[in-house]
Tab-separated table of N, CA, C and O in Angstrom:
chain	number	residue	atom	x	y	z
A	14	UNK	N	-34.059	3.723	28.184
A	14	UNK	CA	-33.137	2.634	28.424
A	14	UNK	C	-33.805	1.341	27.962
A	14	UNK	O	-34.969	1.147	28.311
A	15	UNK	N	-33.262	0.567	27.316
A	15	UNK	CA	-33.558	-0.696	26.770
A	15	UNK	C	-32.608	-1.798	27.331
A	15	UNK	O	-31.463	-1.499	26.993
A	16	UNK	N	-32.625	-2.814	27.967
A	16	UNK	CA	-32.107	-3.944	28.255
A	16	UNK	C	-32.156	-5.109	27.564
A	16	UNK	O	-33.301	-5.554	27.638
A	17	UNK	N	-31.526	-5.728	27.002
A	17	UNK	CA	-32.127	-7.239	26.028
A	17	UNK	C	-30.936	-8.018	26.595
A	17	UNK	O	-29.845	-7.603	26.987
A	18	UNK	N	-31.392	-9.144	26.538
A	18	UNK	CA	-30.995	-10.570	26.644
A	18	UNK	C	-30.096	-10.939	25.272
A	18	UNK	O	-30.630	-11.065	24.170
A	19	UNK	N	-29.146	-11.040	25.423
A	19	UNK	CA	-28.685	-11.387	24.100
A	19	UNK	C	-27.619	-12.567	24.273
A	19	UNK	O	-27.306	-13.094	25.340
A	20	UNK	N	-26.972	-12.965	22.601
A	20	UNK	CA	-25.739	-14.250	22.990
A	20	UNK	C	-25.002	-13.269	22.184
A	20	UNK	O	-25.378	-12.189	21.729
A	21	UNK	N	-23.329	-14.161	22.068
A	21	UNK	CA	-22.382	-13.270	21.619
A	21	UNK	C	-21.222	-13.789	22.430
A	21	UNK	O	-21.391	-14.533	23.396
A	22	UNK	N	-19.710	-13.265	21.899
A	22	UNK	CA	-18.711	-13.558	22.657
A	22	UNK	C	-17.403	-12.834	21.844
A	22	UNK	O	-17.198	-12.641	20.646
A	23	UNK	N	-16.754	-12.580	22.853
A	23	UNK	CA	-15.515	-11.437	22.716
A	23	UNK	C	-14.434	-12.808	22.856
A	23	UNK	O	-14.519	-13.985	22.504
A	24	UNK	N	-13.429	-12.022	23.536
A	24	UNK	CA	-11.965	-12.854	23.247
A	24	UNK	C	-12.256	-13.886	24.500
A	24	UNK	O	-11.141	-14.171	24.936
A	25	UNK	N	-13.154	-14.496	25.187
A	25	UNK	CA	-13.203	-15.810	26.139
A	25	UNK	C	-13.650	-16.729	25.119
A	25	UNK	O	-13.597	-17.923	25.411
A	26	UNK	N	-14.085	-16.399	23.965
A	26	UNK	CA	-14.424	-17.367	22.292
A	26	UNK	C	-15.013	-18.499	23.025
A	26	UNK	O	-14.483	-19.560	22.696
A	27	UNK	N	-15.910	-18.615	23.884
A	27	UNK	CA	-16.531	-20.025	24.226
A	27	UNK	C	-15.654	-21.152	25.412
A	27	UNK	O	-14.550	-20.989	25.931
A	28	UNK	N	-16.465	-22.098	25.541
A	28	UNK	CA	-15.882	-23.131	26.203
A	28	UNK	C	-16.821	-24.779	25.788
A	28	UNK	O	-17.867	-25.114	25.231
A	29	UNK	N	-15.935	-25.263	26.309
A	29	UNK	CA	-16.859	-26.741	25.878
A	29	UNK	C	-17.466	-26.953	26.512
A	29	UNK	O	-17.437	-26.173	27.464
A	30	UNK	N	-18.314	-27.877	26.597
A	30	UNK	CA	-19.407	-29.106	27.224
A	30	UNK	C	-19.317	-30.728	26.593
A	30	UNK	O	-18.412	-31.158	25.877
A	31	UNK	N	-20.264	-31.320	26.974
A	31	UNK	CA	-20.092	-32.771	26.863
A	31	UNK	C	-21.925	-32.909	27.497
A	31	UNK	O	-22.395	-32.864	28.634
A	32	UNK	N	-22.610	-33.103	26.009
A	32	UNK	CA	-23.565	-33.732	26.312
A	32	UNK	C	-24.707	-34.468	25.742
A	32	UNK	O	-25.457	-34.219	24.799
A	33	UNK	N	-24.610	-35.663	26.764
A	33	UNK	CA	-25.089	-36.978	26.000
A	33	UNK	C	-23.691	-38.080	25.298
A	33	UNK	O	-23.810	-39.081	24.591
A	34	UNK	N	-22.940	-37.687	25.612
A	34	UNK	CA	-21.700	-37.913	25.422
A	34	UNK	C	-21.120	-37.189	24.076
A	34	UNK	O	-20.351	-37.959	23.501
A	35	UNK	N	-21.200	-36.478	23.695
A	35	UNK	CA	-21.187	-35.235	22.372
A	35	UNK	C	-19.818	-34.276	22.945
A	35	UNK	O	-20.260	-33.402	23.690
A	36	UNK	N	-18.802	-34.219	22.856
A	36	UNK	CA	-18.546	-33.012	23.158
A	36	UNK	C	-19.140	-31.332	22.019
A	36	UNK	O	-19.559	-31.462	20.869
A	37	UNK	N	-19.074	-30.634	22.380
A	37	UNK	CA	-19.517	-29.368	21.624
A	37	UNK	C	-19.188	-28.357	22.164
A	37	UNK	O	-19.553	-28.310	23.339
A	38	UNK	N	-18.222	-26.851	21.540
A	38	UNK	CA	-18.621	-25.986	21.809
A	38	UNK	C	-19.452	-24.970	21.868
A	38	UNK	O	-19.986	-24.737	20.783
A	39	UNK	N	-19.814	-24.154	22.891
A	39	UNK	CA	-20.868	-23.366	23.139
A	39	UNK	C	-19.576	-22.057	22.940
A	39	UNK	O	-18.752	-21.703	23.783
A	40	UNK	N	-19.760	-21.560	21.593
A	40	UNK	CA	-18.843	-20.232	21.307
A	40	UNK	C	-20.214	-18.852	21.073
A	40	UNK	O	-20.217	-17.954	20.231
A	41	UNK	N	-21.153	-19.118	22.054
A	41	UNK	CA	-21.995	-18.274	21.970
A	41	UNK	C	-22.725	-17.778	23.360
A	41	UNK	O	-23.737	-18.383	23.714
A	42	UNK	N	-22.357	-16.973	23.943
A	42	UNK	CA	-22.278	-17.469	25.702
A	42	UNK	C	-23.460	-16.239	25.681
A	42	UNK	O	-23.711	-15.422	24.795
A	43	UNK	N	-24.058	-16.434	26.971
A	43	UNK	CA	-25.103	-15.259	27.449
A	43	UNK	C	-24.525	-14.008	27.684
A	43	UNK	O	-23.393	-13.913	28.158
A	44	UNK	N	-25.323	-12.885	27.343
A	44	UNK	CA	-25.237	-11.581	27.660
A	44	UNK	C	-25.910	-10.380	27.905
A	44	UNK	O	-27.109	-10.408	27.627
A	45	UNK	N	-25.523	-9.470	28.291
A	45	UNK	CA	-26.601	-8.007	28.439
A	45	UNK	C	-26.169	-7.423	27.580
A	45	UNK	O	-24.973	-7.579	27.330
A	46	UNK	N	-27.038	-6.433	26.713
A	46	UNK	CA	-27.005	-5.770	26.115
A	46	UNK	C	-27.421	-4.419	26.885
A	46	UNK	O	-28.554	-4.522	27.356
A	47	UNK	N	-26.991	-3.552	27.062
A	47	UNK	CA	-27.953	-1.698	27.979
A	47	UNK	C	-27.528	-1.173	26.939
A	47	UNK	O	-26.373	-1.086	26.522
A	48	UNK	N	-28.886	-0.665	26.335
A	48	UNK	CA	-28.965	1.108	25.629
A	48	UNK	C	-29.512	1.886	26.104
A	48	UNK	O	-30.683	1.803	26.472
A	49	UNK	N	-28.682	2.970	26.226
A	49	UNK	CA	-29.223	4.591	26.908
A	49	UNK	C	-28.898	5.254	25.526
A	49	UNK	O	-28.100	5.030	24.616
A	50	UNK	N	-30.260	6.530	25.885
A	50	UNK	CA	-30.160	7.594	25.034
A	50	UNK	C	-29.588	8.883	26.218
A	50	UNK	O	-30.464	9.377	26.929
A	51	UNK	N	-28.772	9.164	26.314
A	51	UNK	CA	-28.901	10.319	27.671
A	51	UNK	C	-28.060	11.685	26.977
A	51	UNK	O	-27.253	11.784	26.053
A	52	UNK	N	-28.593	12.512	27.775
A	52	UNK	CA	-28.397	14.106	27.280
A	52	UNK	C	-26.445	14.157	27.033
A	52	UNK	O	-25.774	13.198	27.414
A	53	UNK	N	-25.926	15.121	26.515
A	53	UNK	CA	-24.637	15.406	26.184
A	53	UNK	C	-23.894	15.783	27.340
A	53	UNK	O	-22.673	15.850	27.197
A	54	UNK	N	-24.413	16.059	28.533
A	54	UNK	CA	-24.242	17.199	29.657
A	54	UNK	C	-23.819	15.685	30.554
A	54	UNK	O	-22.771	15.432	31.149
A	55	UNK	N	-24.922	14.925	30.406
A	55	UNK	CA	-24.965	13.472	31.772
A	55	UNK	C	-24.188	12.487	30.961
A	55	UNK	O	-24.562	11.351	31.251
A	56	UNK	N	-23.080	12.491	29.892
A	56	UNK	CA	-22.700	11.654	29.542
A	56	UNK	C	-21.427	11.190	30.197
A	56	UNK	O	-21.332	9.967	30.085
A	57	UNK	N	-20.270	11.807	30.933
A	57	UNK	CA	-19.566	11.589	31.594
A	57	UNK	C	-20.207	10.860	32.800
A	57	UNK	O	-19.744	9.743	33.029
A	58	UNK	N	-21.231	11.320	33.637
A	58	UNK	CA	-21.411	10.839	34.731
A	58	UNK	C	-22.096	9.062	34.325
A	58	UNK	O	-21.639	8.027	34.811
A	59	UNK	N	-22.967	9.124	33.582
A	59	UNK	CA	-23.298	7.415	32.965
A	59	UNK	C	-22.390	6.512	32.612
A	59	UNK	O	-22.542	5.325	32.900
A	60	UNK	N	-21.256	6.999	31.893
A	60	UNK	CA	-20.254	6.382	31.399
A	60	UNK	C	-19.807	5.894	32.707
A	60	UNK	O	-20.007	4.701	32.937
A	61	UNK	N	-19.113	6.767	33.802
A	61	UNK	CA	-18.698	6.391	34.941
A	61	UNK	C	-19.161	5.464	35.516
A	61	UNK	O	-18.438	4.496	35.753
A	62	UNK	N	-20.768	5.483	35.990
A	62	UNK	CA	-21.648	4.685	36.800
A	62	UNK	C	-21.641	3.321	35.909
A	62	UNK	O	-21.564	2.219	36.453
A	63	UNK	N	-21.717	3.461	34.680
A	63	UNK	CA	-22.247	1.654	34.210
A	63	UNK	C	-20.641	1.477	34.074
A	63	UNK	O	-20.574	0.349	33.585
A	64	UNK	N	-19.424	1.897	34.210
A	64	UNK	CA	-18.121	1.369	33.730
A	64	UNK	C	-17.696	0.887	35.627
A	64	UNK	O	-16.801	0.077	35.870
A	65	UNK	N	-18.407	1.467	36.585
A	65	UNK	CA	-17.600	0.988	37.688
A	65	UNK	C	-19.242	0.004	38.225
A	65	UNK	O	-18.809	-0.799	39.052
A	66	UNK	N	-20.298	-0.155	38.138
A	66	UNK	CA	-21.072	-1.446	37.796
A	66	UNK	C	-21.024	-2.351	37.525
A	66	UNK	O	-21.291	-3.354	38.186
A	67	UNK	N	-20.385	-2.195	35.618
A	67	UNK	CA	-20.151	-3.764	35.220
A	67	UNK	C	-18.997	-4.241	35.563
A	67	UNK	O	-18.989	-5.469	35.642
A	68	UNK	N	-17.961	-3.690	35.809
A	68	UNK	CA	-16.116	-4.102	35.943
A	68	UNK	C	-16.313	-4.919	37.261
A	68	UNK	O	-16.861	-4.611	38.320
A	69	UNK	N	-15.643	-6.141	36.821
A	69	UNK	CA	-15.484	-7.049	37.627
A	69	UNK	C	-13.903	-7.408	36.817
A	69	UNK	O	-13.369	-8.349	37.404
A	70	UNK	N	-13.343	-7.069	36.040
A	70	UNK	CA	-11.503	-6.580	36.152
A	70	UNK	C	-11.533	-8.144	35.380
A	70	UNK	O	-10.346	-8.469	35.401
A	71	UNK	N	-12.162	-9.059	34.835
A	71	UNK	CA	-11.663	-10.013	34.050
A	71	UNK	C	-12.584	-9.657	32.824
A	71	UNK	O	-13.445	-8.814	32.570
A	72	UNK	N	-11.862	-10.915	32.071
A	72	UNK	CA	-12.143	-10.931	30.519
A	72	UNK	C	-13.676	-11.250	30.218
A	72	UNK	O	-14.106	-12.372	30.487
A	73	UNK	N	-14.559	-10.212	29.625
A	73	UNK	CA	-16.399	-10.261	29.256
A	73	UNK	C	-16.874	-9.132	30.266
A	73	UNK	O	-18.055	-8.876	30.031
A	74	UNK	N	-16.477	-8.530	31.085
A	74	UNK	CA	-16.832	-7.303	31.297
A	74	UNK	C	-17.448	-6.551	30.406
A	74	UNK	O	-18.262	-5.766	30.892
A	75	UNK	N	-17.314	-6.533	29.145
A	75	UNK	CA	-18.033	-5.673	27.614
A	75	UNK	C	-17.346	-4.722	27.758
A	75	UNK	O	-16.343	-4.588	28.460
A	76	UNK	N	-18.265	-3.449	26.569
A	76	UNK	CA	-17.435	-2.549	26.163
A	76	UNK	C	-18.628	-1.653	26.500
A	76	UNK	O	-19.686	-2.148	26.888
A	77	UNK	N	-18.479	-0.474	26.369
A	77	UNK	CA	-19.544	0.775	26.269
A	77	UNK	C	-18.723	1.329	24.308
A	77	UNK	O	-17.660	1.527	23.720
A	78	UNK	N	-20.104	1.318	24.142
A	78	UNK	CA	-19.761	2.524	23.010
A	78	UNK	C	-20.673	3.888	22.696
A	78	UNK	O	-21.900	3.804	22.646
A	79	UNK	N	-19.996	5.111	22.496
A	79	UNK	CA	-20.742	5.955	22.332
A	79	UNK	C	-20.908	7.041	21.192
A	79	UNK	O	-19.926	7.783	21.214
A	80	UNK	N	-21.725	7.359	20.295
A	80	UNK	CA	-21.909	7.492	19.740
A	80	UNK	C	-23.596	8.519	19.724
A	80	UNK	O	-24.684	8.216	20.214
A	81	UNK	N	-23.101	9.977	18.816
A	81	UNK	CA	-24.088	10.825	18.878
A	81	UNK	C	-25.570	9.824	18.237
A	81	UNK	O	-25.635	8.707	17.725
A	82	UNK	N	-26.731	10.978	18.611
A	82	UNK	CA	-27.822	10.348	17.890
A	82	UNK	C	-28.409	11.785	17.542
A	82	UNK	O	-28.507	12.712	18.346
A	83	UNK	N	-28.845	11.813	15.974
A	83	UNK	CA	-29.073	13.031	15.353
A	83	UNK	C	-30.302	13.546	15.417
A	83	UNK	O	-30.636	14.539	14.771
A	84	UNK	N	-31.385	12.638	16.531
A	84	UNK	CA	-32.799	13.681	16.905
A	84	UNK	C	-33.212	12.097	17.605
A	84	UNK	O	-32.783	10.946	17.521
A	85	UNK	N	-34.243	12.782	18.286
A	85	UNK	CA	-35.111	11.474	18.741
A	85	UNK	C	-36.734	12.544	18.726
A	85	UNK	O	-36.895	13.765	18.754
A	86	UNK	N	-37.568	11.547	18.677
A	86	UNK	CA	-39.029	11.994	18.159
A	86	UNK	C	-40.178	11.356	19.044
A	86	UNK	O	-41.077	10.585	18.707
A	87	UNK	N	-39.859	11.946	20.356
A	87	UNK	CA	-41.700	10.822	20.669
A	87	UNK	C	-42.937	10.804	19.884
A	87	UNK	O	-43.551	11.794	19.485
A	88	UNK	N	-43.235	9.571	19.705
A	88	UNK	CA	-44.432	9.660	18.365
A	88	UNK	C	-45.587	9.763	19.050
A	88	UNK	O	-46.539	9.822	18.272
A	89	UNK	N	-46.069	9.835	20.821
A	89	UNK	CA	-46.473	10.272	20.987
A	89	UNK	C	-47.719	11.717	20.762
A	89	UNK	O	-48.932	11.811	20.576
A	90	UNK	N	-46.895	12.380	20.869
A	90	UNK	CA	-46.602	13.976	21.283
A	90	UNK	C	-45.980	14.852	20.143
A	90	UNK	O	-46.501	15.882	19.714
A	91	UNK	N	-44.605	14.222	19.635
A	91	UNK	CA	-43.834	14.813	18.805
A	91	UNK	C	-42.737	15.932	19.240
A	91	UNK	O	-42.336	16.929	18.639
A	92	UNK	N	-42.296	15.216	20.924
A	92	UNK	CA	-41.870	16.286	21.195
A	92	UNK	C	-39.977	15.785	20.676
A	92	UNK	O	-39.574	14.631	20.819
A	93	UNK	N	-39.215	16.761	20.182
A	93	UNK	CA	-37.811	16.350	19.286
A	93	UNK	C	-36.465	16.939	20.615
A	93	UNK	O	-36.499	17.887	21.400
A	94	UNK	N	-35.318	15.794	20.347
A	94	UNK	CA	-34.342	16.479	21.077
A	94	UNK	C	-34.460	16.123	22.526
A	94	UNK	O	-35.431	15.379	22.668
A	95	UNK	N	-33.994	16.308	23.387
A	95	UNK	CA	-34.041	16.139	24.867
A	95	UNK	C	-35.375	16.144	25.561
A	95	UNK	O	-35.502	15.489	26.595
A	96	UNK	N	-36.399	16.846	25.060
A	96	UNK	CA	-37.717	16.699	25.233
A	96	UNK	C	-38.241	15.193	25.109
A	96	UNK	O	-39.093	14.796	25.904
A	97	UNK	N	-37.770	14.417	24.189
A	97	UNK	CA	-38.213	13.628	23.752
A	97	UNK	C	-37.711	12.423	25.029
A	97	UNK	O	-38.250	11.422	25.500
A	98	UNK	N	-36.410	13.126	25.265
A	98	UNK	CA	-35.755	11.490	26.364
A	98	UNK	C	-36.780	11.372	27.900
A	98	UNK	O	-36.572	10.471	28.713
């Protein structure tokens, strides 16, 4: 799992400020980013848990997307596949 700090913005497209007497928009608002690698078997149950987590039922909630991954490799060890998570 990886967490990052990121900016970005969906359909709330920003809001203004005023400063120093400047108005400006800030169309680049704070965000989380979560990546999981998780097995094919636990993917229903993750989906569930981070979709009833983040939902707070208004607009910037995010999205989940999912999408296979065709090997993973600890460089470790070298161990491939679910071994590796």
């Amino acid at each position: 799992m990886t967490i990052t700090e990121v900016r970005g913005h969906g359909r709330q497209k920003g809001h203004k400020e005023v400063y120093r007497g400047q108005e400006y928009i800030v169309d680049l608002l704070p965000k989380v980013k979560v990546e999981l690698v998780v097995p094919s078997d636990r993917l229903d149950e993750v989906v569930k848990a981070l979709g009833s987590a983040a939902r707070t039922g208004k607009i910037g909630d995010g999205k989940i997307f999912i999408y296979d991954v065709a090997d993973a490799i600890r460089i470790r060890n070298d161990d491939r596949g679910e071994a590796a998570l």
